């Protein structure tokens, strides 16, 4: 899958978002090392705390299907600026793919490529527990 196709899969999730409170839909597409793609969208809740970001939705879907090795993730928002993963999502991504490529795509289809270490320097991981 090309990076443009992965970004398009993330953008296709924007209408699926449940964002009645923030009105800020986000879509994600997570590519596993074997090429399988899991998508996600943000899902809000009136109590706010139980809400879930698009990135974690995609990761949790993949992990629940037995996937543990990820190549890259695309995150799309219907904004002019890029929408990077929040801190909680960065930590969840670090658990499974500390060197993950993160593609950010805006409403104009522009793509910015970053790495998870760029987004989460000095991260906390399983090595810190030994």
Tab-separated table of N, CA and C in Angstrom:
chain	number	residue	atom	x	y	z
A	1	UNK	N	0.836	-1.173	0.000
A	1	UNK	CA	0.000	0.000	0.000
A	1	UNK	C	0.888	1.245	0.000
A	2	UNK	N	0.546	2.178	-0.841
A	2	UNK	CA	1.311	3.425	-0.872
A	2	UNK	C	0.911	4.302	0.310
A	3	UNK	N	1.731	5.284	0.595
A	3	UNK	CA	1.386	6.187	1.692
A	3	UNK	C	0.142	6.995	1.347
A	4	UNK	N	-0.051	7.309	0.062
A	4	UNK	CA	-1.245	8.037	-0.358
A	4	UNK	C	-2.501	7.194	-0.143
A	5	UNK	N	-2.423	5.896	-0.419
A	5	UNK	CA	-3.566	4.998	-0.199
A	5	UNK	C	-3.881	4.870	1.294
A	6	UNK	N	-2.832	4.795	2.118
A	6	UNK	CA	-3.045	4.701	3.560
A	6	UNK	C	-3.686	5.991	4.076
A	7	UNK	N	-3.232	7.118	3.586
A	7	UNK	CA	-3.821	8.398	3.985
A	7	UNK	C	-5.273	8.502	3.521
A	8	UNK	N	-5.562	8.001	2.336
A	8	UNK	CA	-6.943	8.000	1.836
A	8	UNK	C	-7.836	7.122	2.715
A	9	UNK	N	-7.300	6.005	3.201
A	9	UNK	CA	-8.068	5.141	4.098
A	9	UNK	C	-8.376	5.864	5.403
A	10	UNK	N	-7.427	6.652	5.888
A	10	UNK	CA	-7.666	7.437	7.103
A	10	UNK	C	-8.721	8.514	6.837
A	11	UNK	N	-8.616	9.180	5.707
A	11	UNK	CA	-9.595	10.211	5.363
A	11	UNK	C	-10.994	9.626	5.192
A	12	UNK	N	-11.081	8.402	4.691
A	12	UNK	CA	-12.380	7.744	4.499
A	12	UNK	C	-13.080	7.469	5.829
A	13	UNK	N	-12.344	7.483	6.915
A	13	UNK	CA	-12.928	7.245	8.235
A	13	UNK	C	-13.536	8.498	8.853
A	14	UNK	N	-13.248	9.678	8.318
A	14	UNK	CA	-13.761	10.921	8.897
A	14	UNK	C	-15.289	10.921	9.034
A	15	UNK	N	-16.046	10.478	8.030
A	15	UNK	CA	-17.506	10.484	8.190
A	15	UNK	C	-18.004	9.457	9.222
A	16	UNK	N	-17.166	8.509	9.572
A	16	UNK	CA	-17.560	7.485	10.538
A	16	UNK	C	-17.389	7.949	11.987
A	17	UNK	N	-16.658	9.035	12.195
A	17	UNK	CA	-16.384	9.521	13.553
A	17	UNK	C	-17.678	9.879	14.269
A	18	UNK	N	-17.688	9.605	15.562
A	18	UNK	CA	-18.796	10.012	16.427
A	18	UNK	C	-18.255	11.145	17.289
A	19	UNK	N	-18.477	12.378	16.835
A	19	UNK	CA	-17.897	13.551	17.493
A	19	UNK	C	-18.945	14.635	17.722
A	20	UNK	N	-20.045	14.298	18.431
A	20	UNK	CA	-21.111	15.287	18.612
A	20	UNK	C	-20.756	16.417	19.577
A	21	UNK	N	-19.682	16.274	20.342
A	21	UNK	CA	-19.328	17.281	21.340
A	21	UNK	C	-18.218	18.202	20.838
A	22	UNK	N	-17.168	17.633	20.300
A	22	UNK	CA	-16.066	18.449	19.793
A	22	UNK	C	-16.292	18.901	18.356
A	23	UNK	N	-17.100	18.153	17.617
A	23	UNK	CA	-17.296	18.415	16.187
A	23	UNK	C	-15.953	18.405	15.458
A	24	UNK	N	-15.067	17.517	15.906
A	24	UNK	CA	-13.720	17.418	15.359
A	24	UNK	C	-13.452	15.957	14.980
A	25	UNK	N	-13.939	15.535	13.808
A	25	UNK	CA	-13.716	14.143	13.404
A	25	UNK	C	-12.260	13.878	13.041
A	26	UNK	N	-11.795	12.693	13.430
A	26	UNK	CA	-10.442	12.249	13.114
A	26	UNK	C	-10.540	10.818	12.598
A	27	UNK	N	-9.753	10.505	11.583
A	27	UNK	CA	-9.682	9.151	11.046
A	27	UNK	C	-8.251	8.645	11.104
A	28	UNK	N	-8.108	7.343	11.213
A	28	UNK	CA	-6.775	6.741	11.250
A	28	UNK	C	-6.782	5.445	10.451
A	29	UNK	N	-5.624	5.117	9.899
A	29	UNK	CA	-5.415	3.845	9.210
A	29	UNK	C	-4.042	3.330	9.631
A	30	UNK	N	-4.037	2.154	10.225
A	30	UNK	CA	-2.824	1.545	10.772
A	30	UNK	C	-2.407	0.373	9.886
A	31	UNK	N	-1.196	0.442	9.367
A	31	UNK	CA	-0.684	-0.622	8.503
A	31	UNK	C	0.218	-1.551	9.305
A	32	UNK	N	-0.141	-2.836	9.298
A	32	UNK	CA	0.667	-3.855	9.967
A	32	UNK	C	1.852	-4.221	9.078
A	33	UNK	N	2.856	-4.862	9.667
A	33	UNK	CA	4.030	-5.261	8.889
A	33	UNK	C	3.679	-6.194	7.739
A	34	UNK	N	2.592	-6.983	7.881
A	34	UNK	CA	2.202	-7.901	6.808
A	34	UNK	C	1.316	-7.240	5.756
A	35	UNK	N	1.058	-5.930	5.888
A	35	UNK	CA	0.266	-5.195	4.909
A	35	UNK	C	-1.201	-5.052	5.269
A	36	UNK	N	-1.676	-5.768	6.267
A	36	UNK	CA	-3.056	-5.632	6.708
A	36	UNK	C	-3.265	-4.221	7.262
A	37	UNK	N	-4.421	-3.637	6.978
A	37	UNK	CA	-4.726	-2.290	7.447
A	37	UNK	C	-5.965	-2.326	8.340
A	38	UNK	N	-5.860	-1.669	9.478
A	38	UNK	CA	-6.979	-1.496	10.397
A	38	UNK	C	-7.267	-0.004	10.480
A	39	UNK	N	-8.541	0.341	10.374
A	39	UNK	CA	-8.933	1.738	10.416
A	39	UNK	C	-9.632	2.048	11.733
A	40	UNK	N	-9.717	3.334	12.022
A	40	UNK	CA	-10.408	3.771	13.227
A	40	UNK	C	-10.856	5.211	13.091
A	41	UNK	N	-11.762	5.587	13.964
A	41	UNK	CA	-12.229	6.964	14.045
A	41	UNK	C	-12.374	7.314	15.518
A	42	UNK	N	-12.472	8.607	15.802
A	42	UNK	CA	-12.686	8.978	17.190
A	42	UNK	C	-14.141	8.717	17.572
A	43	UNK	N	-14.323	8.321	18.821
A	43	UNK	CA	-15.642	7.996	19.351
A	43	UNK	C	-15.777	8.714	20.686
A	44	UNK	N	-16.612	9.747	20.706
A	44	UNK	CA	-16.753	10.559	21.906
A	44	UNK	C	-17.852	10.035	22.816
A	45	UNK	N	-17.858	10.562	24.036
A	45	UNK	CA	-18.839	10.194	25.038
A	45	UNK	C	-19.189	11.449	25.822
A	46	UNK	N	-20.431	11.572	26.252
A	46	UNK	CA	-20.863	12.756	26.997
A	46	UNK	C	-20.062	12.944	28.282
A	47	UNK	N	-19.524	11.875	28.835
A	47	UNK	CA	-18.709	11.977	30.050
A	47	UNK	C	-17.251	12.296	29.734
A	48	UNK	N	-16.900	12.468	28.483
A	48	UNK	CA	-15.575	12.812	27.968
A	48	UNK	C	-14.507	11.754	28.251
A	49	UNK	N	-14.307	11.354	29.491
A	49	UNK	CA	-13.261	10.386	29.842
A	49	UNK	C	-13.314	9.090	29.044
A	50	UNK	N	-14.498	8.531	28.819
A	50	UNK	CA	-14.570	7.279	28.061
A	50	UNK	C	-14.374	7.435	26.555
A	51	UNK	N	-14.164	8.648	26.085
A	51	UNK	CA	-13.955	8.857	24.648
A	51	UNK	C	-12.689	8.145	24.188
A	52	UNK	N	-12.627	7.851	22.891
A	52	UNK	CA	-11.478	7.150	22.342
A	52	UNK	C	-11.047	7.810	21.038
A	53	UNK	N	-9.757	7.992	20.894
A	53	UNK	CA	-9.200	8.602	19.687
A	53	UNK	C	-9.166	7.606	18.528
A	54	UNK	N	-9.084	8.140	17.329
A	54	UNK	CA	-9.041	7.317	16.120
A	54	UNK	C	-7.845	6.371	16.110
A	55	UNK	N	-6.691	6.878	16.549
A	55	UNK	CA	-5.473	6.060	16.526
A	55	UNK	C	-5.609	4.850	17.444
A	56	UNK	N	-6.126	5.072	18.653
A	56	UNK	CA	-6.288	3.963	19.580
A	56	UNK	C	-7.369	3.001	19.112
A	57	UNK	N	-8.410	3.512	18.472
A	57	UNK	CA	-9.429	2.614	17.919
A	57	UNK	C	-8.790	1.657	16.921
A	58	UNK	N	-7.953	2.186	16.026
A	58	UNK	CA	-7.287	1.337	15.032
A	58	UNK	C	-6.334	0.347	15.701
A	59	UNK	N	-5.555	0.805	16.668
A	59	UNK	CA	-4.619	-0.086	17.364
A	59	UNK	C	-5.377	-1.176	18.104
A	60	UNK	N	-6.425	-0.817	18.821
A	60	UNK	CA	-7.160	-1.801	19.607
A	60	UNK	C	-7.843	-2.828	18.695
A	61	UNK	N	-8.344	-2.392	17.541
A	61	UNK	CA	-8.911	-3.341	16.586
A	61	UNK	C	-7.839	-4.322	16.115
A	62	UNK	N	-6.660	-3.810	15.778
A	62	UNK	CA	-5.573	-4.666	15.300
A	62	UNK	C	-5.119	-5.644	16.378
A	63	UNK	N	-4.900	-5.139	17.575
A	63	UNK	CA	-4.426	-6.005	18.667
A	63	UNK	C	-5.477	-7.058	18.994
A	64	UNK	N	-6.743	-6.684	18.966
A	64	UNK	CA	-7.798	-7.655	19.267
A	64	UNK	C	-7.900	-8.746	18.211
A	65	UNK	N	-7.304	-8.518	17.048
A	65	UNK	CA	-7.255	-9.525	15.980
A	65	UNK	C	-5.912	-10.240	15.932
A	66	UNK	N	-5.078	-10.028	16.953
A	66	UNK	CA	-3.816	-10.757	17.055
A	66	UNK	C	-2.606	-10.075	16.446
A	67	UNK	N	-2.763	-8.873	15.941
A	67	UNK	CA	-1.636	-8.153	15.340
A	67	UNK	C	-0.849	-7.433	16.428
A	68	UNK	N	0.466	-7.433	16.282
A	68	UNK	CA	1.319	-6.765	17.261
A	68	UNK	C	2.457	-5.969	16.617
A	69	UNK	N	2.628	-6.086	15.301
A	69	UNK	CA	3.752	-5.441	14.624
A	69	UNK	C	3.208	-4.493	13.565
A	70	UNK	N	3.541	-3.208	13.735
A	70	UNK	CA	2.983	-2.176	12.879
A	70	UNK	C	4.076	-1.414	12.144
A	71	UNK	N	3.756	-1.057	10.910
A	71	UNK	CA	4.708	-0.361	10.035
A	71	UNK	C	4.516	1.156	10.079
A	72	UNK	N	3.270	1.594	9.926
A	72	UNK	CA	2.989	3.025	9.908
A	72	UNK	C	1.503	3.270	10.162
A	73	UNK	N	1.218	4.510	10.528
A	73	UNK	CA	-0.163	4.925	10.758
A	73	UNK	C	-0.377	6.263	10.065
A	74	UNK	N	-1.544	6.420	9.482
A	74	UNK	CA	-1.953	7.699	8.904
A	74	UNK	C	-3.058	8.274	9.782
A	75	UNK	N	-2.971	9.561	10.045
A	75	UNK	CA	-3.962	10.258	10.863
A	75	UNK	C	-4.487	11.433	10.057
A	76	UNK	N	-5.824	11.470	9.864
A	76	UNK	CA	-6.437	12.503	9.036
A	76	UNK	C	-7.419	13.329	9.849
A	77	UNK	N	-7.440	14.621	9.568
A	77	UNK	CA	-8.434	15.528	10.132
A	77	UNK	C	-8.880	16.485	9.031
A	78	UNK	N	-10.096	16.972	9.167
A	78	UNK	CA	-10.648	17.893	8.183
A	78	UNK	C	-10.281	19.328	8.558
A	79	UNK	N	-8.967	19.567	8.612
A	79	UNK	CA	-8.438	20.869	9.001
A	79	UNK	C	-7.311	21.249	8.046
A	80	UNK	N	-6.976	22.524	8.032
A	80	UNK	CA	-5.855	22.975	7.214
A	80	UNK	C	-4.518	22.562	7.825
A	81	UNK	N	-4.451	22.554	9.147
A	81	UNK	CA	-3.225	22.145	9.825
A	81	UNK	C	-3.206	20.624	9.987
A	82	UNK	N	-2.059	20.096	10.345
A	82	UNK	CA	-1.920	18.659	10.594
A	82	UNK	C	-2.359	18.356	12.017
A	83	UNK	N	-2.863	17.163	12.234
A	83	UNK	CA	-3.388	16.756	13.540
A	83	UNK	C	-2.574	15.563	14.051
A	84	UNK	N	-1.551	15.816	14.843
A	84	UNK	CA	-0.742	14.707	15.362
A	84	UNK	C	-1.469	13.955	16.470
A	85	UNK	N	-1.071	12.724	16.732
A	85	UNK	CA	-1.689	11.958	17.823
A	85	UNK	C	-1.501	12.660	19.170
A	86	UNK	N	-2.494	12.506	20.047
A	86	UNK	CA	-2.381	13.059	21.394
A	86	UNK	C	-1.337	12.257	22.186
A	87	UNK	N	-1.017	12.721	23.365
A	87	UNK	CA	-0.011	12.057	24.192
A	87	UNK	C	-0.371	10.629	24.551
A	88	UNK	N	-1.637	10.378	24.874
A	88	UNK	CA	-2.065	9.017	25.219
A	88	UNK	C	-1.896	8.099	24.016
A	89	UNK	N	-2.285	8.557	22.852
A	89	UNK	CA	-2.126	7.741	21.639
A	89	UNK	C	-0.659	7.491	21.331
A	90	UNK	N	0.174	8.476	21.534
A	90	UNK	CA	1.613	8.292	21.301
A	90	UNK	C	2.154	7.189	22.203
A	91	UNK	N	1.720	7.166	23.459
A	91	UNK	CA	2.180	6.135	24.383
A	91	UNK	C	1.675	4.755	23.965
A	92	UNK	N	0.425	4.656	23.538
A	92	UNK	CA	-0.116	3.375	23.071
A	92	UNK	C	0.638	2.904	21.835
A	93	UNK	N	0.903	3.798	20.898
A	93	UNK	CA	1.658	3.427	19.704
A	93	UNK	C	3.067	2.969	20.070
A	94	UNK	N	3.683	3.623	21.040
A	94	UNK	CA	5.033	3.264	21.466
A	94	UNK	C	5.083	1.841	22.012
A	95	UNK	N	4.026	1.405	22.649
A	95	UNK	CA	3.972	0.055	23.218
A	95	UNK	C	4.198	-1.011	22.149
A	96	UNK	N	3.680	-0.774	20.969
A	96	UNK	CA	3.730	-1.790	19.916
A	96	UNK	C	4.708	-1.487	18.790
A	97	UNK	N	5.032	-0.226	18.586
A	97	UNK	CA	5.876	0.126	17.434
A	97	UNK	C	6.700	1.367	17.744
A	98	UNK	N	7.745	1.229	18.565
A	98	UNK	CA	8.519	2.400	18.983
A	98	UNK	C	9.173	3.177	17.843
A	99	UNK	N	9.332	2.569	16.678
A	99	UNK	CA	9.946	3.254	15.535
A	99	UNK	C	8.936	3.556	14.435
A	100	UNK	N	7.667	3.574	14.760
A	100	UNK	CA	6.578	3.738	13.810
A	100	UNK	C	6.706	5.009	12.973
A	101	UNK	N	6.356	4.906	11.696
A	101	UNK	CA	6.218	6.092	10.851
A	101	UNK	C	4.804	6.621	11.041
A	102	UNK	N	4.672	7.927	11.221
A	102	UNK	CA	3.380	8.565	11.430
A	102	UNK	C	3.155	9.547	10.285
A	103	UNK	N	2.093	9.301	9.511
A	103	UNK	CA	1.737	10.166	8.397
A	103	UNK	C	0.558	11.030	8.819
A	104	UNK	N	0.710	12.330	8.704
A	104	UNK	CA	-0.364	13.262	9.027
A	104	UNK	C	-0.895	13.828	7.726
A	105	UNK	N	-2.220	13.847	7.575
A	105	UNK	CA	-2.818	14.358	6.340
A	105	UNK	C	-3.912	15.366	6.683
A	106	UNK	N	-3.887	16.488	5.989
A	106	UNK	CA	-4.886	17.528	6.225
A	106	UNK	C	-5.964	17.492	5.144
A	107	UNK	N	-6.901	18.416	5.220
A	107	UNK	CA	-8.041	18.402	4.286
A	107	UNK	C	-7.627	18.636	2.840
A	108	UNK	N	-6.479	19.248	2.629
A	108	UNK	CA	-5.995	19.476	1.263
A	108	UNK	C	-5.245	18.271	0.701
A	109	UNK	N	-5.103	17.221	1.511
A	109	UNK	CA	-4.389	16.033	1.066
A	109	UNK	C	-2.884	16.135	1.205
A	110	UNK	N	-2.413	17.193	1.840
A	110	UNK	CA	-0.978	17.328	2.087
A	110	UNK	C	-0.581	16.326	3.166
A	111	UNK	N	0.607	15.767	3.013
A	111	UNK	CA	1.078	14.724	3.929
A	111	UNK	C	2.386	15.166	4.582
A	112	UNK	N	2.461	14.974	5.884
A	112	UNK	CA	3.712	15.186	6.610
A	112	UNK	C	4.088	13.857	7.248
A	113	UNK	N	5.312	13.437	7.040
A	113	UNK	CA	5.812	12.177	7.598
A	113	UNK	C	6.737	12.471	8.778
A	114	UNK	N	6.443	11.828	9.902
A	114	UNK	CA	7.260	11.934	11.111
A	114	UNK	C	7.494	10.527	11.644
A	115	UNK	N	8.382	10.417	12.595
A	115	UNK	CA	8.547	9.142	13.275
A	115	UNK	C	8.007	9.280	14.689
A	116	UNK	N	7.642	8.174	15.276
A	116	UNK	CA	7.168	8.222	16.655
A	116	UNK	C	8.239	8.772	17.601
A	117	UNK	N	9.531	8.418	17.427
A	117	UNK	CA	10.537	9.034	18.306
A	117	UNK	C	10.587	10.566	18.193
A	118	UNK	N	10.259	11.106	17.023
A	118	UNK	CA	10.200	12.563	16.895
A	118	UNK	C	9.027	13.127	17.694
A	119	UNK	N	7.923	12.391	17.720
A	119	UNK	CA	6.725	12.843	18.426
A	119	UNK	C	6.763	12.541	19.919
A	120	UNK	N	7.534	11.525	20.305
A	120	UNK	CA	7.578	11.100	21.703
A	120	UNK	C	9.023	10.790	22.107
A	121	UNK	N	9.856	11.830	22.190
A	121	UNK	CA	11.242	11.577	22.594
A	121	UNK	C	11.301	11.141	24.057
A	122	UNK	N	12.308	10.374	24.383
A	122	UNK	CA	12.506	9.889	25.761
A	122	UNK	C	11.270	9.152	26.259
A	123	UNK	N	10.734	8.293	25.423
A	123	UNK	CA	9.496	7.594	25.762
A	123	UNK	C	9.720	6.550	26.860
A	124	UNK	N	8.630	6.186	27.474
A	124	UNK	CA	8.624	5.135	28.500
A	124	UNK	C	8.105	3.871	27.854
A	125	UNK	N	8.864	2.781	27.976
A	125	UNK	CA	8.459	1.515	27.381
A	125	UNK	C	8.801	0.344	28.269
A	126	UNK	N	8.625	-0.832	27.721
A	126	UNK	CA	8.862	-2.051	28.507
A	126	UNK	C	10.297	-2.154	29.035
A	127	UNK	N	11.243	-1.593	28.316
A	127	UNK	CA	12.643	-1.631	28.773
A	127	UNK	C	12.822	-0.884	30.099
A	128	UNK	N	11.955	0.091	30.355
A	128	UNK	CA	12.039	0.834	31.599
A	128	UNK	C	11.582	0.011	32.801
A	129	UNK	N	10.944	-1.099	32.566
A	129	UNK	CA	10.432	-1.938	33.654
A	129	UNK	C	11.380	-3.036	34.073
A	130	UNK	N	12.516	-3.156	33.390
A	130	UNK	CA	13.468	-4.219	33.740
A	130	UNK	C	14.558	-3.704	34.641
